[in-house]
Coordinates of C-alpha atoms and ligand atoms in Angstrom, one line a residue:
M1273 CA 15.1 48.0 23.3
R1274 CA 11.6 48.4 22.0
V1275 CA 12.9 48.5 18.4
K1276 CA 14.8 45.2 19.1
V1277 CA 11.7 43.6 20.4
Y1278 CA 9.7 44.9 17.5
R1279 CA 12.4 43.5 15.1
R1280 CA 12.3 40.2 16.8
V1281 CA 8.5 40.0 16.6
V1282 CA 8.6 41.0 12.9
S1283 CA 11.3 38.4 12.2
Y1284 CA 9.3 35.8 14.2
C1285 CA 6.2 36.6 12.2
I1286 CA 8.1 36.4 8.9
S1287 CA 9.5 33.0 9.9
L1288 CA 6.0 31.8 10.9
M1289 CA 4.6 33.0 7.6
L1290 CA 7.4 31.2 5.8
I1291 CA 6.7 28.0 7.7
V1292 CA 3.0 28.3 7.1
A1293 CA 3.6 29.0 3.4
L1294 CA 6.0 26.1 3.1
A1295 CA 3.6 23.8 4.9
T1296 CA 0.8 24.9 2.5
L1297 CA 3.0 24.2 -0.4
I1298 CA 4.0 20.8 0.8
A1299 CA 0.5 19.7 1.9
G1300 CA -1.2 21.1 -1.1
N1301 CA -4.9 20.6 -1.2
F1302 CA -5.0 18.8 2.1
T1303 CA -4.0 21.9 4.0
I1304 CA -6.5 23.7 6.3
A1305 CA -6.1 27.3 7.2
N1306 CA -5.9 27.0 10.9
A1307 CA -4.7 24.1 12.9
Q1308 CA -7.5 22.3 14.7
S1309 CA -7.4 19.1 16.8
K1310 CA -10.7 17.7 15.7
P1311 CA -11.1 17.3 12.0
E1312 CA -14.2 18.4 10.3
V1313 CA -15.0 15.4 8.0
R1314 CA -17.9 15.9 5.7
L1315 CA -17.0 12.9 3.4
V1316 CA -15.3 9.6 4.0
L1317 CA -14.0 8.6 0.6
Q1318 CA -12.9 4.9 0.7
I1319 CA -11.1 3.8 -2.4
T1320 CA -10.5 0.1 -3.0
I1321 CA -8.4 -0.9 -5.9
D1322 CA -9.2 -4.5 -6.8
G1323 CA -6.1 -6.6 -7.0
L1324 CA -3.6 -3.8 -6.4
R1325 CA -0.7 -5.7 -4.9
A1326 CA 1.2 -3.3 -2.7
D1327 CA 4.4 -3.2 -4.8
L1328 CA 2.7 -2.2 -8.1
I1329 CA 2.4 1.5 -7.1
N1330 CA 6.1 1.5 -6.5
R1331 CA 7.0 -0.4 -9.6
Y1332 CA 5.1 2.1 -11.8
A1333 CA 5.6 5.3 -9.8
N1334 CA 7.7 6.9 -12.6
G1335 CA 4.7 6.8 -14.9
F1336 CA 2.5 8.6 -12.4
G1337 CA 1.5 12.2 -12.9
K1338 CA 0.5 14.8 -10.3
G1339 CA -2.6 14.6 -8.1
G1340 CA -3.3 10.9 -8.3
F1341 CA -1.5 8.2 -6.4
R1342 CA 1.2 10.7 -5.6
L1343 CA -1.1 12.9 -3.7
L1344 CA -1.8 10.1 -1.3
M1345 CA 1.6 8.5 -1.3
E1346 CA 3.5 11.7 -0.7
K1347 CA 1.0 13.5 1.6
G1348 CA -0.9 10.9 3.5
T1349 CA 0.1 8.3 6.1
Y1350 CA 1.2 5.4 3.9
Y1351 CA 1.4 1.9 5.3
T1352 CA 3.8 -0.2 3.1
N1353 CA 3.6 -3.4 5.0
A1354 CA -0.1 -4.3 5.3
H1355 CA -1.1 -7.9 5.0
Y1356 CA -4.4 -9.8 5.1
Q1357 CA -4.3 -12.5 7.9
Y1358 CA -6.6 -15.1 6.4
A1359 CA -5.9 -17.7 3.7
N1360 CA -8.5 -17.2 0.9
T1361 CA -7.5 -13.8 -0.5
E1362 CA -10.5 -13.2 -2.8
T1363 CA -12.5 -10.2 -3.7
I1364 CA -15.6 -10.5 -1.5
V1365 CA -13.4 -11.6 1.4
G1366 CA -11.1 -8.6 1.2
H1367 CA -13.9 -6.1 0.7
A1368 CA -16.0 -7.5 3.6
T1369 CA -12.9 -7.4 5.8
L1370 CA -12.1 -3.8 4.9
A1371 CA -15.8 -2.8 5.5
T1372 CA -16.3 -4.7 8.8
G1373 CA -12.8 -4.8 10.4
T1374 CA -13.1 -8.5 11.1
F1375 CA -12.3 -11.9 9.6
P1376 CA -14.2 -14.3 7.3
S1377 CA -14.7 -16.4 10.4
Q1378 CA -17.0 -13.6 11.7
H1379 CA -18.4 -11.9 8.6
G1380 CA -18.9 -15.2 6.9
M1381 CA -17.6 -14.3 3.5
V1382 CA -15.2 -17.2 3.2
G1383 CA -14.8 -17.0 -0.6
N1384 CA -16.4 -15.6 -3.7
V1385 CA -18.3 -18.9 -3.8
W1386 CA -18.8 -21.6 -1.3
F1387 CA -20.8 -24.9 -1.2
D1388 CA -24.2 -24.5 0.4
R1389 CA -24.5 -27.8 2.2
E1390 CA -28.2 -27.5 2.8
A1391 CA -29.1 -26.7 -0.8
G1392 CA -26.4 -29.1 -2.2
E1393 CA -25.1 -26.5 -4.6
L1394 CA -22.6 -23.6 -4.9
A1395 CA -23.6 -20.2 -3.5
Y1396 CA -22.3 -16.9 -5.0
N1397 CA -21.5 -14.6 -2.1
I1398 CA -24.0 -11.8 -2.2
E1399 CA -26.8 -13.4 -4.2
D1400 CA -30.3 -13.0 -2.8
P1401 CA -33.3 -14.2 -4.7
D1402 CA -35.5 -11.8 -2.6
S1403 CA -33.7 -8.7 -4.0
P1404 CA -33.8 -8.8 -7.8
I1405 CA -31.8 -6.3 -9.8
I1406 CA -34.1 -3.5 -11.1
P1407 CA -34.1 -3.5 -14.9
T1408 CA -32.8 -0.4 -16.6
R1409 CA -34.3 -1.0 -20.0
K1410 CA -37.2 -2.9 -21.5
N1411 CA -35.3 -5.3 -23.7
E1412 CA -32.2 -6.4 -22.0
T1413 CA -29.8 -8.5 -24.0
K1414 CA -27.6 -10.8 -22.0
G1415 CA -23.8 -10.3 -22.1
E1416 CA -21.5 -13.3 -21.9
Q1417 CA -20.3 -13.9 -18.4
V1418 CA -16.7 -14.7 -17.9
D1419 CA -16.2 -14.0 -14.2
P1420 CA -15.8 -17.5 -12.9
A1421 CA -17.4 -16.6 -9.5
Q1422 CA -20.4 -14.7 -11.1
K1423 CA -21.0 -17.7 -13.3
K1424 CA -21.8 -19.8 -10.2
S1425 CA -24.6 -17.4 -9.2
R1426 CA -28.0 -19.1 -9.1
T1427 CA -30.1 -16.0 -9.1
Q1428 CA -29.9 -12.4 -10.3
G1429 CA -30.8 -10.9 -6.9
R1430 CA -28.2 -9.1 -4.9
S1431 CA -28.1 -7.8 -1.3
P1432 CA -25.8 -7.7 1.8
A1433 CA -28.1 -10.1 3.7
V1434 CA -25.4 -12.9 3.9
I1435 CA -22.7 -10.5 5.3
L1436 CA -22.9 -11.4 9.0
A1437 CA -21.1 -8.4 10.6
P1438 CA -21.8 -4.7 10.7
T1439 CA -19.8 -2.4 8.5
F1440 CA -18.3 1.1 9.2
G1441 CA -21.1 2.5 7.1
D1442 CA -23.7 0.7 9.3
G1443 CA -22.1 2.3 12.4
L1444 CA -22.0 5.7 10.7
A1445 CA -25.8 5.4 10.0
A1446 CA -26.4 4.6 13.6
Y1447 CA -24.2 7.4 15.0
Y1448 CA -25.9 10.2 13.1
G1449 CA -29.4 9.0 13.4
G1450 CA -29.6 7.7 9.8
R1451 CA -28.7 11.2 8.4
S1452 CA -25.4 10.2 6.8
K1453 CA -25.6 9.3 3.1
I1454 CA -23.9 6.0 2.5
F1455 CA -23.0 4.7 -1.0
G1456 CA -21.0 2.0 -2.6
V1457 CA -20.0 2.1 -6.4
S1458 CA -18.0 -0.5 -8.3
G1459 CA -17.5 -2.3 -11.5
K1460 CA -18.4 -5.5 -9.6
D1461 CA -21.6 -6.1 -7.6
R1462 CA -19.9 -7.8 -4.6
S1463 CA -17.5 -4.9 -4.2
A1464 CA -20.3 -2.3 -4.2
V1465 CA -22.7 -4.2 -2.0
S1466 CA -20.2 -5.2 0.7
M1467 CA -18.8 -1.7 1.2
A1468 CA -22.2 -0.1 1.2
G1469 CA -23.0 -2.4 4.1
H1470 CA -26.6 -3.0 5.3
A1471 CA -27.5 0.6 5.8
G1472 CA -26.1 2.1 2.6
K1473 CA -27.0 1.9 -1.1
A1474 CA -25.0 0.2 -3.8
F1475 CA -24.6 0.6 -7.6
W1476 CA -22.5 -1.6 -9.9
F1477 CA -21.8 -2.0 -13.6
S1478 CA -23.9 -4.5 -15.5
T1479 CA -22.0 -6.4 -18.2
N1480 CA -25.4 -7.1 -19.8
T1481 CA -26.3 -3.5 -20.5
G1482 CA -23.3 -1.3 -19.7
D1483 CA -25.5 0.5 -17.2
F1484 CA -25.0 1.0 -13.5
V1485 CA -27.7 -1.1 -11.7
T1486 CA -29.0 -1.7 -8.2
S1487 CA -31.5 -4.1 -6.6
T1488 CA -34.8 -3.9 -4.8
Y1489 CA -32.9 -4.2 -1.5
Y1490 CA -32.0 -0.6 -2.0
Y1491 CA -34.7 1.1 -4.2
D1492 CA -38.1 0.5 -5.7
T1493 CA -37.3 2.5 -8.8
Y1494 CA -34.1 4.2 -10.0
P1495 CA -33.5 7.8 -8.9
D1496 CA -33.9 10.2 -11.9
W1497 CA -30.2 11.0 -12.0
V1498 CA -29.4 7.3 -12.5
N1499 CA -31.8 7.0 -15.3
E1500 CA -30.3 10.1 -16.9
W1501 CA -26.8 8.8 -16.5
N1502 CA -27.7 5.4 -18.0
A1503 CA -29.6 7.1 -20.9
Q1504 CA -26.2 8.5 -22.1
R1505 CA -25.2 5.0 -22.9
Q1506 CA -21.6 5.8 -22.4
A1507 CA -20.5 2.1 -22.6
E1508 CA -21.9 1.8 -26.1
G1509 CA -19.8 4.7 -27.2
Y1510 CA -16.7 2.5 -26.9
A1511 CA -18.1 0.0 -29.5
G1512 CA -15.6 -0.2 -32.4
K1513 CA -12.8 1.4 -30.3
S1514 CA -9.7 -0.1 -28.7
W1515 CA -7.7 0.0 -25.5
T1516 CA -4.5 1.8 -26.4
L1517 CA -1.4 2.7 -24.3
L1518 CA -1.7 6.1 -22.6
N1519 CA 2.0 7.0 -23.1
D1520 CA 4.7 6.1 -25.6
A1521 CA 5.5 2.4 -25.4
S1522 CA 9.2 3.1 -24.8
T1523 CA 8.4 4.8 -21.5
Y1524 CA 7.0 1.7 -19.9
L1525 CA 9.1 -0.5 -17.6
L1526 CA 7.4 -3.7 -19.0
A1527 CA 7.3 -2.6 -22.7
D1528 CA 8.7 -6.0 -23.8
Q1529 CA 6.1 -7.9 -21.7
D1530 CA 3.2 -7.5 -24.1
N1531 CA 3.0 -10.6 -26.3
R1532 CA 3.4 -13.5 -23.8
P1533 CA 2.1 -16.9 -24.8
Y1534 CA 0.4 -17.6 -21.5
E1535 CA -1.8 -14.5 -21.5
A1536 CA -5.5 -15.1 -22.2
D1537 CA -7.2 -13.8 -25.3
L1538 CA -10.7 -12.7 -24.6
K1539 CA -12.2 -13.9 -27.9
G1540 CA -10.6 -11.4 -30.2
Y1541 CA -9.3 -9.0 -27.6
G1542 CA -5.8 -10.2 -28.3
R1543 CA -2.6 -10.4 -26.4
V1544 CA -1.0 -7.2 -27.7
F1545 CA -2.0 -3.6 -27.9
P1546 CA -4.3 -2.2 -29.3
H1547 CA -7.0 -4.4 -27.7
P1548 CA -10.3 -4.0 -29.7
F1549 CA -13.4 -3.8 -27.5
G1550 CA -15.7 -5.2 -30.2
E1551 CA -18.8 -3.9 -32.0
A1552 CA -22.1 -2.9 -30.3
D1553 CA -23.7 -6.3 -30.8
D1554 CA -20.7 -8.2 -29.3
K1555 CA -21.7 -10.0 -26.1
L1556 CA -18.3 -9.4 -24.6
L1557 CA -18.2 -5.6 -25.3
H1558 CA -19.0 -4.6 -21.7
T1559 CA -16.8 -7.3 -20.2
R1560 CA -13.8 -6.1 -22.3
L1561 CA -14.4 -2.5 -21.0
L1562 CA -14.0 -3.8 -17.5
V1563 CA -10.7 -5.5 -18.6
S1564 CA -9.3 -2.1 -19.5
P1565 CA -9.0 1.4 -18.0
I1566 CA -12.5 2.3 -19.3
G1567 CA -14.4 0.4 -16.6
D1568 CA -12.7 2.6 -14.0
Q1569 CA -13.4 5.7 -15.9
L1570 CA -17.1 4.8 -16.1
A1571 CA -17.2 4.1 -12.4
L1572 CA -15.6 7.6 -11.8
D1573 CA -18.1 9.3 -14.1
F1574 CA -21.0 7.6 -12.4
S1575 CA -19.6 8.5 -9.0
K1576 CA -19.3 12.2 -10.0
A1577 CA -23.0 12.2 -10.9
L1578 CA -23.8 10.5 -7.6
I1579 CA -21.8 13.1 -5.5
T1580 CA -23.5 15.9 -7.3
H1581 CA -27.1 14.6 -7.3
E1582 CA -27.0 13.1 -3.8
Q1583 CA -25.2 16.2 -2.6
L1584 CA -22.5 14.3 -0.7
G1585 CA -20.3 16.1 1.8
Q1586 CA -22.2 19.3 1.9
N1587 CA -22.8 19.7 5.6
E1588 CA -21.4 18.7 9.0
I1589 CA -23.1 15.3 9.0
P1590 CA -20.4 13.1 7.4
D1591 CA -21.3 11.1 4.3
Y1592 CA -19.6 7.9 3.1
L1593 CA -18.7 7.0 -0.5
S1594 CA -16.9 3.8 -1.4
I1595 CA -15.5 3.4 -4.9
S1596 CA -14.0 0.1 -5.7
F1597 CA -12.1 0.2 -9.0
S1598 CA -12.1 -3.2 -10.7
G1599 CA -9.9 -2.7 -13.8
V1600 CA -6.5 -3.7 -12.3
D1601 CA -7.8 -7.0 -11.1
A1602 CA -9.6 -7.9 -14.4
V1603 CA -6.5 -7.0 -16.4
N1604 CA -4.3 -9.1 -14.0
H1605 CA -6.6 -12.1 -14.5
F1606 CA -6.3 -12.0 -18.3
F1607 CA -2.7 -10.8 -18.8
G1608 CA -1.0 -11.3 -15.4
P1609 CA 0.4 -8.7 -13.0
S1610 CA 3.8 -8.4 -14.8
S1611 CA 2.4 -7.5 -18.2
L1612 CA 2.5 -4.3 -20.2
E1613 CA -1.3 -4.3 -19.8
N1614 CA -1.0 -4.3 -16.0
E1615 CA 1.4 -1.3 -16.1
D1616 CA -0.9 0.7 -18.4
V1617 CA -4.1 0.0 -16.4
V1618 CA -2.4 1.2 -13.2
V1619 CA -0.9 4.3 -14.9
Q1620 CA -4.3 5.2 -16.4
L1621 CA -6.0 4.6 -13.0
D1622 CA -3.5 7.2 -11.6
R1623 CA -5.1 9.7 -14.0
T1624 CA -8.6 8.6 -13.0
L1625 CA -7.7 9.1 -9.4
A1626 CA -6.3 12.6 -10.1
D1627 CA -9.6 13.4 -11.9
L1628 CA -11.5 12.1 -8.8
F1629 CA -9.5 14.1 -6.3
A1630 CA -9.8 17.3 -8.4
F1631 CA -13.6 16.8 -8.5
I1632 CA -13.8 16.2 -4.7
E1633 CA -11.7 19.4 -4.2
K1634 CA -14.2 21.3 -6.3
T1635 CA -17.4 19.9 -4.8
V1636 CA -16.6 18.9 -1.2
G1637 CA -13.1 20.2 -0.5
L1638 CA -10.3 17.8 0.2
K1639 CA -9.8 19.5 3.5
Y1640 CA -13.2 18.2 4.5
T1641 CA -12.5 14.7 3.2
L1642 CA -10.9 11.7 4.8
V1643 CA -9.5 9.6 1.9
V1644 CA -8.7 6.0 2.6
L1645 CA -7.1 3.8 -0.1
S1646 CA -6.5 0.1 0.0
A1647 CA -6.9 -3.1 -2.0
D1648 CA -8.9 -6.3 -1.5
H1649 CA -6.0 -8.7 -2.3
G1650 CA -2.8 -8.8 -4.3
M1651 CA -2.0 -11.1 -7.3
A1652 CA 0.3 -14.0 -8.2
D1653 CA 2.5 -14.0 -11.2
M1654 CA 1.6 -16.8 -13.5
P1655 CA 3.2 -20.2 -13.0
E1656 CA 4.4 -20.2 -16.7
Y1657 CA 6.1 -16.8 -16.2
M1658 CA 7.7 -17.9 -13.0
T1659 CA 8.9 -21.2 -14.5
E1660 CA 10.4 -19.3 -17.4
L1661 CA 12.4 -17.3 -14.8
G1662 CA 13.6 -20.4 -13.1
Y1663 CA 11.0 -20.8 -10.2
K1664 CA 9.2 -24.0 -11.1
A1665 CA 5.4 -23.8 -10.6
G1666 CA 2.3 -25.2 -12.2
R1667 CA -1.5 -25.6 -12.2
L1668 CA -3.4 -28.2 -10.4
D1669 CA -6.4 -29.9 -12.1
P1670 CA -9.4 -29.8 -9.7
D1671 CA -10.5 -33.2 -11.0
E1672 CA -7.2 -34.7 -10.0
I1673 CA -7.5 -33.2 -6.5
V1674 CA -10.9 -34.9 -6.1
A1675 CA -9.5 -38.1 -7.5
V1676 CA -6.7 -38.2 -4.9
A1677 CA -9.2 -37.5 -2.1
N1678 CA -11.6 -40.2 -3.3
K1679 CA -8.8 -42.7 -3.5
A1680 CA -7.9 -42.0 0.1
G1681 CA -11.6 -42.5 0.9
Q1682 CA -11.6 -45.8 -0.8
R1683 CA -8.7 -47.0 1.3
L1684 CA -11.0 -46.3 4.3
G1685 CA -13.8 -48.2 2.6
V1686 CA -15.9 -45.3 1.3
D1687 CA -16.6 -44.8 -2.4
E1688 CA -16.7 -41.2 -3.7
I1689 CA -16.2 -39.6 -0.3
V1690 CA -15.9 -36.1 -1.8
R1691 CA -19.2 -34.3 -1.9
F1692 CA -17.9 -31.2 -3.6
F1693 CA -14.7 -29.3 -4.3
Y1694 CA -14.4 -25.7 -5.1
R1695 CA -11.1 -24.1 -4.3
P1696 CA -9.9 -23.8 -1.7
Y1697 CA -12.5 -26.0 0.2
L1698 CA -13.2 -29.7 -0.1
Y1699 CA -16.5 -30.9 1.3
L1700 CA -16.9 -34.5 2.4
N1701 CA -20.0 -36.6 2.2
D1702 CA -21.3 -36.7 5.8
E1703 CA -23.9 -39.4 5.2
K1704 CA -21.4 -41.9 3.7
I1705 CA -18.9 -41.3 6.5
A1706 CA -21.7 -41.8 9.1
A1707 CA -23.0 -45.0 7.4
A1708 CA -19.5 -46.5 7.3
K1709 CA -19.3 -45.7 11.1
L1710 CA -15.9 -44.1 10.6
D1711 CA -14.2 -41.6 13.0
R1712 CA -14.7 -38.4 11.1
T1713 CA -11.6 -36.7 12.4
K1714 CA -9.5 -39.6 11.3
V1715 CA -11.1 -39.6 7.8
E1716 CA -10.4 -35.9 7.4
R1717 CA -6.8 -36.3 8.4
A1718 CA -6.2 -39.3 6.2
I1719 CA -7.5 -37.3 3.2
A1720 CA -5.7 -34.2 4.1
D1721 CA -2.4 -36.1 4.4
A1722 CA -3.0 -37.7 1.0
L1723 CA -3.6 -34.3 -0.6
T1724 CA -0.5 -32.8 1.1
D1725 CA 1.6 -35.4 -0.7
V1726 CA 0.4 -34.0 -4.1
D1727 CA 3.0 -32.0 -6.1
G1728 CA 2.0 -28.4 -5.9
I1729 CA 0.0 -28.6 -2.7
A1730 CA 1.8 -27.1 0.3
L1731 CA -0.6 -28.2 2.9
A1732 CA -4.2 -29.6 3.2
V1733 CA -5.7 -28.7 6.5
A1734 CA -8.6 -30.6 8.1
S1735 CA -11.0 -28.2 9.7
S1736 CA -11.1 -30.4 12.8
R1737 CA -7.5 -29.5 13.3
L1738 CA -8.1 -25.8 13.5
S1739 CA -9.3 -25.6 17.1
A1740 CA -5.9 -26.8 18.5
Q1741 CA -3.1 -24.4 19.4
Q1742 CA -0.9 -24.2 16.4
T1743 CA 2.4 -22.5 15.7
N1744 CA 2.3 -22.7 11.9
P1745 CA 1.2 -19.3 10.7
L1746 CA -0.5 -20.9 7.7
L1747 CA -2.9 -22.6 10.0
E1748 CA -3.8 -19.3 11.7
Q1749 CA -4.7 -17.9 8.2
V1750 CA -6.9 -21.0 7.6
R1751 CA -8.5 -20.6 11.0
N1752 CA -9.3 -16.9 10.4
N1753 CA -11.0 -18.0 7.2
H1754 CA -13.0 -20.7 8.8
H1755 CA -16.8 -20.1 9.2
V1756 CA -18.5 -23.0 10.9
Y1757 CA -21.4 -23.4 8.4
R1758 CA -19.9 -22.2 5.1
S1759 CA -16.3 -23.5 5.2
G1760 CA -15.5 -26.9 3.9
D1761 CA -14.0 -29.9 5.7
I1762 CA -10.5 -29.6 4.2
Y1763 CA -8.7 -26.4 3.2
I1764 CA -6.2 -26.9 0.3
I1765 CA -3.2 -24.5 0.2
Q1766 CA -1.2 -24.6 -3.0
E1767 CA 2.6 -24.1 -3.1
P1768 CA 3.8 -20.6 -3.9
Y1769 CA 2.9 -19.6 -7.5
W1770 CA 0.9 -22.7 -8.1
F1771 CA -2.8 -22.3 -9.1
L1772 CA -5.7 -24.5 -8.0
F1773 CA -7.2 -24.4 -11.4
D1774 CA -6.5 -25.2 -15.0
K1775 CA -6.0 -22.5 -17.5
G1776 CA -9.5 -21.5 -18.6
P1777 CA -10.8 -18.2 -19.8
V1778 CA -8.6 -16.4 -17.2
A1779 CA -4.9 -16.9 -16.9
A1780 CA -3.8 -15.6 -13.6
M1781 CA -5.2 -15.8 -10.1
H1782 CA -5.1 -14.7 -6.5
G1783 CA -6.5 -16.4 -3.5
S1784 CA -3.5 -18.0 -1.7
P1785 CA -2.2 -17.2 1.8
W1786 CA 1.2 -16.2 0.2
R1787 CA 2.6 -12.8 0.5
Y1788 CA 2.0 -11.7 -3.1
D1789 CA -1.7 -12.2 -2.4
T1790 CA -1.9 -10.8 1.2
H1791 CA 0.2 -7.6 0.6
V1792 CA -1.9 -4.5 -0.1
P1793 CA -1.3 -0.7 0.4
I1794 CA -3.2 1.2 3.1
I1795 CA -3.1 5.0 2.9
F1796 CA -5.0 7.6 4.9
A1797 CA -5.1 11.3 3.9
N1798 CA -6.6 14.3 5.5
P1799 CA -5.1 17.8 6.4
I1800 CA -4.5 16.7 10.0
I1801 CA -2.9 13.4 9.2
D1802 CA 0.9 13.6 9.0
M1803 CA 2.7 12.7 5.8
K1804 CA 4.8 9.6 6.6
R1805 CA 5.6 6.1 5.5
V1806 CA 5.0 3.4 8.1
H1807 CA 6.8 0.2 7.6
R1808 CA 5.6 -1.8 10.6
R1809 CA 3.2 -4.7 10.0
V1810 CA -0.4 -3.7 10.0
H1811 CA -3.6 -5.3 8.7
P1812 CA -6.7 -4.5 6.7
V1813 CA -8.9 -5.3 9.7
D1814 CA -7.4 -2.1 11.2
V1815 CA -8.9 0.1 8.5
A1816 CA -12.6 0.3 9.6
P1817 CA -11.6 0.8 13.3
T1818 CA -9.2 3.6 12.2
I1819 CA -11.9 5.4 10.1
A1820 CA -14.3 5.1 13.1
A1821 CA -11.7 6.4 15.6
F1822 CA -10.9 9.3 13.3
L1823 CA -14.5 10.3 13.4
G1824 CA -14.7 9.7 17.2
M1825 CA -16.9 6.7 16.8
T1826 CA -16.8 3.2 18.2
P1827 CA -15.5 0.5 15.8
P1828 CA -17.9 -1.7 13.8
G1829 CA -19.5 -4.2 16.2
S1830 CA -17.5 -7.3 15.2
A1831 CA -14.2 -5.5 14.4
Q1832 CA -11.1 -7.3 15.6
G1833 CA -8.5 -4.8 14.2
S1834 CA -7.3 -1.7 16.1
P1835 CA -7.1 1.9 15.2
L1836 CA -3.8 2.8 13.5
K1837 CA -2.0 5.2 15.9
E1838 CA -0.1 7.1 13.2
V1839 CA -3.4 8.3 11.7
L1840 CA -4.7 9.5 15.0
E1841 CA -1.7 11.1 16.6
Ligands
ZN2541 ZN1 -10.6 -8.7 -6.1

């Protein structure tokens, strides 16, 4: 009898050991030795991949190695059906939504740029004349700016002052008495600043110098480790080199989508591989690095230095690091999301992520890390590509949009009724409408109707219509985008695959309410989070409340999303 019991216990123990061993094997680095109900999180690592439409990581999965995207897709809770719920799917809007858990109607970031009615000019989202960028070198040469939003910036100052809602990081700072270290790093200023929130510190890549910079909002002078990192002049090391494919061309799904006539050539960067970055004195050298896998590799290397020198994740007070990788978006803009360049930049980013996770394992331990991955928006295939495939689409000339609206104004007796147009918002001239003693609501509707008739415009929505109960889901997306001071009087929605701009230096665009722009991945990974794929519809406003709930905190103050139950169960 005793022998039998003993045997049963032994066999039970062996089974248990096998199960534990198997679980360890499956869960890999995210495994913890003993099950515990409350996770010990020392670092929240929030990764945002600019412009990573949700389907891209499936399309290119065959090219992925171990330890990058696969680590998260196969071991985390992976939401395959996450969509933004507002209309203007642009970079600052997405980042601010991920950071705050609320809509542009609340956080106020209605677009990368909007018309400042009081100043009578365009405002770039996070510009702040009171917080100038701290110079990194004595003689700074100016790089050529090609980012259409950055070009609208009036000053070189940057801060989160205009973000009108608290972020997850702000809540973390409050919860732990200011002891959590909170950082945002990115190739783009707006993506670093928004995620770092008001209480954190932000660093971003300067296309002028190739250095990582910050502003006086965060520091008086650079920390020594930042000076040391910049002194290496890593960006300059790429002068004279080219972006080449990581793998053999024949292994790529889109190998024959390299030389397409509608791709943009960044002044000598070319439409086909290899893409030369240019010489050291080329004013586009640093910009071209961002339009390649190199920008992401530099962001990773800088982040490693930050983790080491700021000692992130070394004790029981959780720290927060946001890294927003900008390469996929930049490449999408110049070459389109169905290009060989897009495939290679995502495949190379997979290796960058593997490098990041290996570094985190070594320094913090993945078992002490909550990894969250998402994107700020998706991307549209170019109208020329879609037309070639049989779906007719085109580009709308902004001047023509203004002309149509002005013509409608003339019919009401007002000349030049449009004060300003910058996609997607049209701003009307209040003084002229008042002087003509016209009913403002009727004017807005008449112009919106005239615009809706234009080929390529799906719907123009007068802001005055947004308060009413509506059943059209597009109107709900416009309403979520509407901030009472910053939004325009009429929101213009293009037809699917149409662009609200002519072909300029960039070829492809996002920013519509259509599904290719709203669809992004959301993945959470930590030892106590189950590995599963969730196909129900969820939303990026849920991300910040979920991180907060995972840490036992209340959601950011203005959050409208809800914690995702699969992460917490
Ligand atoms: Zn973006």
